[in-house]
Short mmCIF file of N, CA and C in Angstrom, two decimals:
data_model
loop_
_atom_site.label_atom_id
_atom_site.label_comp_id
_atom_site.label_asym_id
_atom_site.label_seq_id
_atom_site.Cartn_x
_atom_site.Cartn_y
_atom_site.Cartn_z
N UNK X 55 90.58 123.84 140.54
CA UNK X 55 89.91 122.59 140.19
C UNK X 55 90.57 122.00 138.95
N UNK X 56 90.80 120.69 139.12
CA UNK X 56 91.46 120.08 137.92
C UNK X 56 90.56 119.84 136.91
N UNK X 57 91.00 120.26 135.21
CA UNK X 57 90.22 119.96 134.05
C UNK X 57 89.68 118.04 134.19
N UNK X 58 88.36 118.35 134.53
CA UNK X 58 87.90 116.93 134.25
C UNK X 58 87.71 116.22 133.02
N UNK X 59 87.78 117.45 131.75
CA UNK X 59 87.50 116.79 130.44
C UNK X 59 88.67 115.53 130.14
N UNK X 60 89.62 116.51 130.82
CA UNK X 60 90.99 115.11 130.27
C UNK X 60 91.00 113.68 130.83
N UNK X 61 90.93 112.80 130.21
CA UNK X 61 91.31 111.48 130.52
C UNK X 61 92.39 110.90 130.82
N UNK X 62 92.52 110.18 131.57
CA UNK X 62 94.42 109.49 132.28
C UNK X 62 94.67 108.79 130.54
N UNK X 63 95.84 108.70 130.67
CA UNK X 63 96.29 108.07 129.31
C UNK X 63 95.80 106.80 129.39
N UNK X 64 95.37 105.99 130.79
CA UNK X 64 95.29 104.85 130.93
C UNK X 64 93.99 104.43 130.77
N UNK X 65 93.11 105.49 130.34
CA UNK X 65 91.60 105.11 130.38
C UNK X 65 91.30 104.50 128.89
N UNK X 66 89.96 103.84 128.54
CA UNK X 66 89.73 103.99 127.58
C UNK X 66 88.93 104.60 127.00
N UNK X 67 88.77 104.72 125.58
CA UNK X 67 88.15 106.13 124.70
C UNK X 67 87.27 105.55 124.01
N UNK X 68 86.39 106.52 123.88
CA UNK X 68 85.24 106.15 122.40
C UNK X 68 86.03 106.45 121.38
N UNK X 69 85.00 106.13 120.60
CA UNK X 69 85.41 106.30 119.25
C UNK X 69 85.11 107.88 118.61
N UNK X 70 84.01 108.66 119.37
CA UNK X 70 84.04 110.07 119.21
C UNK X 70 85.45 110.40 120.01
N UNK X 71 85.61 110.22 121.24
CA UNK X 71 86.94 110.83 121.30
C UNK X 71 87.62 110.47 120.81
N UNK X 72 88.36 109.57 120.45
CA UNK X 72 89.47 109.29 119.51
C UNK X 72 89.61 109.89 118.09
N UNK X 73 88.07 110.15 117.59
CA UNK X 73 88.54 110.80 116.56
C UNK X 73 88.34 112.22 116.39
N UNK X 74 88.05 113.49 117.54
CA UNK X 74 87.93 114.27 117.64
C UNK X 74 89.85 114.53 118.28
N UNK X 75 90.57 113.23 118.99
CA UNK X 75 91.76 113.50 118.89
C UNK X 75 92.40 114.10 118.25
N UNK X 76 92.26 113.08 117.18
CA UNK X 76 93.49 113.05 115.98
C UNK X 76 92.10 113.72 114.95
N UNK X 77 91.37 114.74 114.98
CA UNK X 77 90.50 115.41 114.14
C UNK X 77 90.17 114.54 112.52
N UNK X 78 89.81 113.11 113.09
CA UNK X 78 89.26 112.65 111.68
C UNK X 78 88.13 112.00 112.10
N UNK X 79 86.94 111.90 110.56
CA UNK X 79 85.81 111.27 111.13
C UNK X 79 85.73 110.03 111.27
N UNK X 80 84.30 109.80 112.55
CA UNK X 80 84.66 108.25 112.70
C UNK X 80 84.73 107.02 111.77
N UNK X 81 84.19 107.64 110.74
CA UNK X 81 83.63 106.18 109.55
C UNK X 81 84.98 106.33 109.33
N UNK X 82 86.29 107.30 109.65
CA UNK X 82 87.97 106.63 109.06
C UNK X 82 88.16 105.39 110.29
N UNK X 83 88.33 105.72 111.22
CA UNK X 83 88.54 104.63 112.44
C UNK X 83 88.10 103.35 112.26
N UNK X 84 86.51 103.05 112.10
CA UNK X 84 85.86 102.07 111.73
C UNK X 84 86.66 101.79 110.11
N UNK X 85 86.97 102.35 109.47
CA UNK X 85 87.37 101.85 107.90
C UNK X 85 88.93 101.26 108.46
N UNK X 86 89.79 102.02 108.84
CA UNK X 86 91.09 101.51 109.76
C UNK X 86 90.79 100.27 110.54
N UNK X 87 89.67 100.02 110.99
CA UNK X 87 89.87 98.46 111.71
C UNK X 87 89.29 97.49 110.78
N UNK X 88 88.93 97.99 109.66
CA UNK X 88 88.79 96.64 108.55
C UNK X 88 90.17 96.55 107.59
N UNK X 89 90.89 97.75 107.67
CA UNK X 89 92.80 97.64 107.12
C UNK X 89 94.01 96.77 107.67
N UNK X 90 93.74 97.13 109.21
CA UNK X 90 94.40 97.00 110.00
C UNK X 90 94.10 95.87 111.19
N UNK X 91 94.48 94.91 111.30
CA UNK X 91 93.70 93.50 112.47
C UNK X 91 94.12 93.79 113.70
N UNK X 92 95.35 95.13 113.73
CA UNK X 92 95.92 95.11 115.09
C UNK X 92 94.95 95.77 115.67
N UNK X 93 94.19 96.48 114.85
CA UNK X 93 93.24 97.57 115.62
C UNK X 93 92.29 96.89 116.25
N UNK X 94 91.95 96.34 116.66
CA UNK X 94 90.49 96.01 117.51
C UNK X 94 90.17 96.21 118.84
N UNK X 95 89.24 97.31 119.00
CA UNK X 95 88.79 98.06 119.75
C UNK X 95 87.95 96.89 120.37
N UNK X 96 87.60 97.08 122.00
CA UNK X 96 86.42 96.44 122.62
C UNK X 96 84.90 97.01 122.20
N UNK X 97 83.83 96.24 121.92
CA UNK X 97 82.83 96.36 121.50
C UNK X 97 82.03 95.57 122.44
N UNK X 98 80.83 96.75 122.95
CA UNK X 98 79.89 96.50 123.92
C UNK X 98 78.98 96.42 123.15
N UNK X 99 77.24 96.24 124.10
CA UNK X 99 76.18 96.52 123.52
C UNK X 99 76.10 97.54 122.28
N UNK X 100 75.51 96.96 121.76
CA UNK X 100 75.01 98.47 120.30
C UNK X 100 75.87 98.50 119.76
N UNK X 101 77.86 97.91 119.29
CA UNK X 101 78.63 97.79 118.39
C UNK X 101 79.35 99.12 119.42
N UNK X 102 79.13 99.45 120.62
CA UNK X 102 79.66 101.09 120.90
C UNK X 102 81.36 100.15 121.20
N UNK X 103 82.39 100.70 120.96
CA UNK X 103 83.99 100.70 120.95
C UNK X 103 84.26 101.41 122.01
N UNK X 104 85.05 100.74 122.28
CA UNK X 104 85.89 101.30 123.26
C UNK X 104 87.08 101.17 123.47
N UNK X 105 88.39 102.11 122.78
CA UNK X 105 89.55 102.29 122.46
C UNK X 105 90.33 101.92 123.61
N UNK X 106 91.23 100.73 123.79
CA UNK X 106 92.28 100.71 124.95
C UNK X 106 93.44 101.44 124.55
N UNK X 107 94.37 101.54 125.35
CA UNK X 107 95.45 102.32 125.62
C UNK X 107 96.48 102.10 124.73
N UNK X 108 96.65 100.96 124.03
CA UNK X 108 97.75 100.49 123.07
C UNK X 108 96.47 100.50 121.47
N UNK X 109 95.16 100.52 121.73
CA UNK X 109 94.73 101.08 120.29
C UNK X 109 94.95 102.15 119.88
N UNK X 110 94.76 103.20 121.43
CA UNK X 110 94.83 104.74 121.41
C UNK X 110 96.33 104.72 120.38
N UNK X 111 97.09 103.91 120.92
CA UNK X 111 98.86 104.19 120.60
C UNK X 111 99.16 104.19 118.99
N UNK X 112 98.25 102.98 118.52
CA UNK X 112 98.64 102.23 117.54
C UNK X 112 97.73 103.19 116.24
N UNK X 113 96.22 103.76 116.76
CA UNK X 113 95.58 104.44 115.48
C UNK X 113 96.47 105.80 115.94
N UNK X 114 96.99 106.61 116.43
CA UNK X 114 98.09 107.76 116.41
C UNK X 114 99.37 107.47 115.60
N UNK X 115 99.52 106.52 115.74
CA UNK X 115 101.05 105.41 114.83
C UNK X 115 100.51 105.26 113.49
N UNK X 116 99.46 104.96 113.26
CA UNK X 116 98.98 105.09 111.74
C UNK X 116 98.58 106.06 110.94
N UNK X 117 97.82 107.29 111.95
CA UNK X 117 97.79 108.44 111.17
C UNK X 117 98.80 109.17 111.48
N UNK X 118 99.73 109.31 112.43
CA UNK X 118 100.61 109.61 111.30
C UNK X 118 101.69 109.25 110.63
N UNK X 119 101.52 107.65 110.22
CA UNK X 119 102.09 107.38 109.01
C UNK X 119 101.67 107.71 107.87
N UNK X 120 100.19 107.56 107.88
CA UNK X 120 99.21 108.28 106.75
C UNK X 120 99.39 109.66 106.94
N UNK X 121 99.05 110.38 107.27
CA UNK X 121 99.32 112.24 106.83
C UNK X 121 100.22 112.74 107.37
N UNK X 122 101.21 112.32 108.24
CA UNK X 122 102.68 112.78 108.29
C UNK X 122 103.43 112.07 107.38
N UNK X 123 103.74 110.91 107.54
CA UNK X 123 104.90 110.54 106.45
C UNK X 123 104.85 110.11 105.34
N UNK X 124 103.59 110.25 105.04
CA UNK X 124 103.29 109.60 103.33
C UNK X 124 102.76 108.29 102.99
N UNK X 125 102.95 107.11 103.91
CA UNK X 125 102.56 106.28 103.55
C UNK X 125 101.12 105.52 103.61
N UNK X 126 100.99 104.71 102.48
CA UNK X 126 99.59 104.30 101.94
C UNK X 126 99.24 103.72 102.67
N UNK X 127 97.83 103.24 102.53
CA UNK X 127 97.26 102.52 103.47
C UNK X 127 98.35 100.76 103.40
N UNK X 128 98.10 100.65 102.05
CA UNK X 128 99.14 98.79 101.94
C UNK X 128 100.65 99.24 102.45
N UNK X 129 101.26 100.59 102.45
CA UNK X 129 102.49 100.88 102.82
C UNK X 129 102.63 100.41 104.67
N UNK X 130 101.43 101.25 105.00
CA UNK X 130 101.04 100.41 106.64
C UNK X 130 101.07 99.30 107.03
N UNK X 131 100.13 98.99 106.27
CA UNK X 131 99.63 97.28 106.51
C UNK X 131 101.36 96.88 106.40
N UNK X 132 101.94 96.57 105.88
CA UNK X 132 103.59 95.98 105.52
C UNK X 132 104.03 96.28 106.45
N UNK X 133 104.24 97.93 107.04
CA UNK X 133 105.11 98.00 107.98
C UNK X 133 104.94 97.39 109.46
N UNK X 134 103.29 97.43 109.34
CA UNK X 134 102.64 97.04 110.69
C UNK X 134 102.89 95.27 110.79
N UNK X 135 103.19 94.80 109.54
CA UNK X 135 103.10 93.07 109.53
C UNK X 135 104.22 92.68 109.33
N UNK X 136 105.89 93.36 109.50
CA UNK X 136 106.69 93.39 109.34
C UNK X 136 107.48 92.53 110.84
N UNK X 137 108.40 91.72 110.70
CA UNK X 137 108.59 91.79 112.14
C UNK X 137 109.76 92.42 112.91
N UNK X 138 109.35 92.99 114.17
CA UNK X 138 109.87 93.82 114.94
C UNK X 138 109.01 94.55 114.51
N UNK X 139 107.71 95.39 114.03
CA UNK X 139 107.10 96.39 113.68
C UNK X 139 106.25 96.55 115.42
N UNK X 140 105.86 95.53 116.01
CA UNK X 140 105.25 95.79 117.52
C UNK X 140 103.83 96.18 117.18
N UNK X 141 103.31 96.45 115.87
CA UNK X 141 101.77 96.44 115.98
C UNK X 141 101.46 97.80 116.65
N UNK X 142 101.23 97.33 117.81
CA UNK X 142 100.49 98.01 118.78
C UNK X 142 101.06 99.19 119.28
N UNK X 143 102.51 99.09 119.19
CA UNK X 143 103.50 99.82 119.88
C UNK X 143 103.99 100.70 119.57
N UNK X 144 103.67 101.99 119.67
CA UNK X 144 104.54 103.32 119.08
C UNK X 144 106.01 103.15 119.10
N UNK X 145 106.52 103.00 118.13
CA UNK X 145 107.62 103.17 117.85
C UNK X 145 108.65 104.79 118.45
N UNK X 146 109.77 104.44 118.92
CA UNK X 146 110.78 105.94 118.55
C UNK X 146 110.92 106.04 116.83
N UNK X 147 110.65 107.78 117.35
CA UNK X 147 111.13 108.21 115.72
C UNK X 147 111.64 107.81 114.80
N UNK X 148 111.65 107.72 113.38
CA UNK X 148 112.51 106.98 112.94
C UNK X 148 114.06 107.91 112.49
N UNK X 149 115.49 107.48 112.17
CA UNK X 149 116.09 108.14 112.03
C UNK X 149 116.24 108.76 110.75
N UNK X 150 117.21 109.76 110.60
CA UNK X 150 116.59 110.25 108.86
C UNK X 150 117.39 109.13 107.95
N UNK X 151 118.38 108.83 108.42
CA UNK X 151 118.66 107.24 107.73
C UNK X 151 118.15 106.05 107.11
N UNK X 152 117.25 106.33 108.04
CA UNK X 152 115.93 104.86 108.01
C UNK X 152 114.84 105.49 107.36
N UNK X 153 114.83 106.70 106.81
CA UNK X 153 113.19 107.53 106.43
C UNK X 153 112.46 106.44 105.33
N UNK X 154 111.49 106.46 105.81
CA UNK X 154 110.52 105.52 104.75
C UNK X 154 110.48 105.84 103.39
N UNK X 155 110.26 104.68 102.86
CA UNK X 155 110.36 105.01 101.48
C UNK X 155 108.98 104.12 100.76
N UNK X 156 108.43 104.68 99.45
CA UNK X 156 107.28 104.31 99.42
C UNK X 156 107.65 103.95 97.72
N UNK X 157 108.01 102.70 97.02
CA UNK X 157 107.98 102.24 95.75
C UNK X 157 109.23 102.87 95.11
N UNK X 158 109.79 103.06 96.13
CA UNK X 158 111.63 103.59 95.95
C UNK X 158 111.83 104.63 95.76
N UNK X 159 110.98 105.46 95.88
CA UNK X 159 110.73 106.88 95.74
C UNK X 159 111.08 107.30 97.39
N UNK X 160 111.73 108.23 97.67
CA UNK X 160 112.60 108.83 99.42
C UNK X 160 110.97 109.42 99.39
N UNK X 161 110.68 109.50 100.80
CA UNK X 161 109.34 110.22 101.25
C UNK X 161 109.81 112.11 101.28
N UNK X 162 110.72 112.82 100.97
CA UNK X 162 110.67 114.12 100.70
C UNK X 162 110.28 114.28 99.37
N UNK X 163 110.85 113.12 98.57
CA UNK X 163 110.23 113.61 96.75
C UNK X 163 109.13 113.35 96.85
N UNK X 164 108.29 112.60 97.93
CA UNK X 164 106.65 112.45 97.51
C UNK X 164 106.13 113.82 98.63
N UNK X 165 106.50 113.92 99.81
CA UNK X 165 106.29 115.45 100.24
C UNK X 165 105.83 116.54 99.26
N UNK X 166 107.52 116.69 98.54
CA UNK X 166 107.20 117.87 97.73
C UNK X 166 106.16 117.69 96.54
N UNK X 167 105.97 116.77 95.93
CA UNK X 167 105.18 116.13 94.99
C UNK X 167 103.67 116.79 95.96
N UNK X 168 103.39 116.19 97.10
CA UNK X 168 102.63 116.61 97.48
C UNK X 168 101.79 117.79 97.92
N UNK X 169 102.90 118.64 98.18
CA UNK X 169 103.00 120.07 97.95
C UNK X 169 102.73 120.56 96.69
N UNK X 170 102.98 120.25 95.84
CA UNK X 170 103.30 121.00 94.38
C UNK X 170 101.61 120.66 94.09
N UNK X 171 101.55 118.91 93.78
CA UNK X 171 99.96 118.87 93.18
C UNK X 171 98.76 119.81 94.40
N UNK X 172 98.80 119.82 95.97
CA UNK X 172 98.06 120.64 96.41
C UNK X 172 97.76 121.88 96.10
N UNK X 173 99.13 122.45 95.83
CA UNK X 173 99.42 123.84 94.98
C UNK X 173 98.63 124.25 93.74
N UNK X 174 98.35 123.37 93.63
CA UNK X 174 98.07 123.06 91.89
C UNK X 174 96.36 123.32 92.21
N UNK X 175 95.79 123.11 92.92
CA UNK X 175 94.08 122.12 93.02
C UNK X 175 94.07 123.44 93.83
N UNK X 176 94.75 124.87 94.66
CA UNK X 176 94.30 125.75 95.31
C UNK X 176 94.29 126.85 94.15
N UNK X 177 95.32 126.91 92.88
CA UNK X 177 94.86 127.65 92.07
C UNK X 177 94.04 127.83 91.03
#
């Protein structure tokens, strides 16, 4: 019998699933669509959301720009309002050529930065 929990990529999602996805709570999602204008989810009766297939794309494209590659929430907003950025559109990887950079600082010196102060707050 096939797992029924899974959804076709093509369906759309709540907002509990979406953020049991990407394991963050929902008041981040809802705070992300007052950051972000690309985000707007369909909204039925009762304010309930309902994630289409290129939101699904686009809040995965933002977190992890936010907790994979370092960048801020206004670092987003820029890249997302940039043109050729596609909004909606998951991008290919970027190359290590092109690695983002956040106030001219390379995103490995804020990595390790990030590492070090975590380091710091576990001892």
């Amino acid at each position: 019998m096939a797992d029924s929990s899974r959804k076709s990529d093509q369906a759309f999602r709540t907002i509990g699933e979406l953020a049991a996805e990407l394991r963050l709570p929902q008041h981040i999602l809802r705070y992300w669509e007052t950051r972000f204008p690309q985000l707007r989810p369909l909204q039925r009766a009762g304010n309930r959301r309902y994630y289409r297939p290129a939101d699904v794309a686009l809040a995965r494209r933002i977190h992890r720009l936010l907790n994979e590659e370092g960048y801020t929430i206004r670092g987003v907003q820029q890249l997302l309002a940039s043109p050729g950025a596609g909004g909606g559109e998951a991008p290919a990887e970027a190359s290590p050529s092109r690695a983002p950079i956040q106030a001219g600082i390379p995103v490995e010196v804020l990595r390790a930065l990030r590492k070090t102060l975590a380091d710091a707050l576990q001892a």
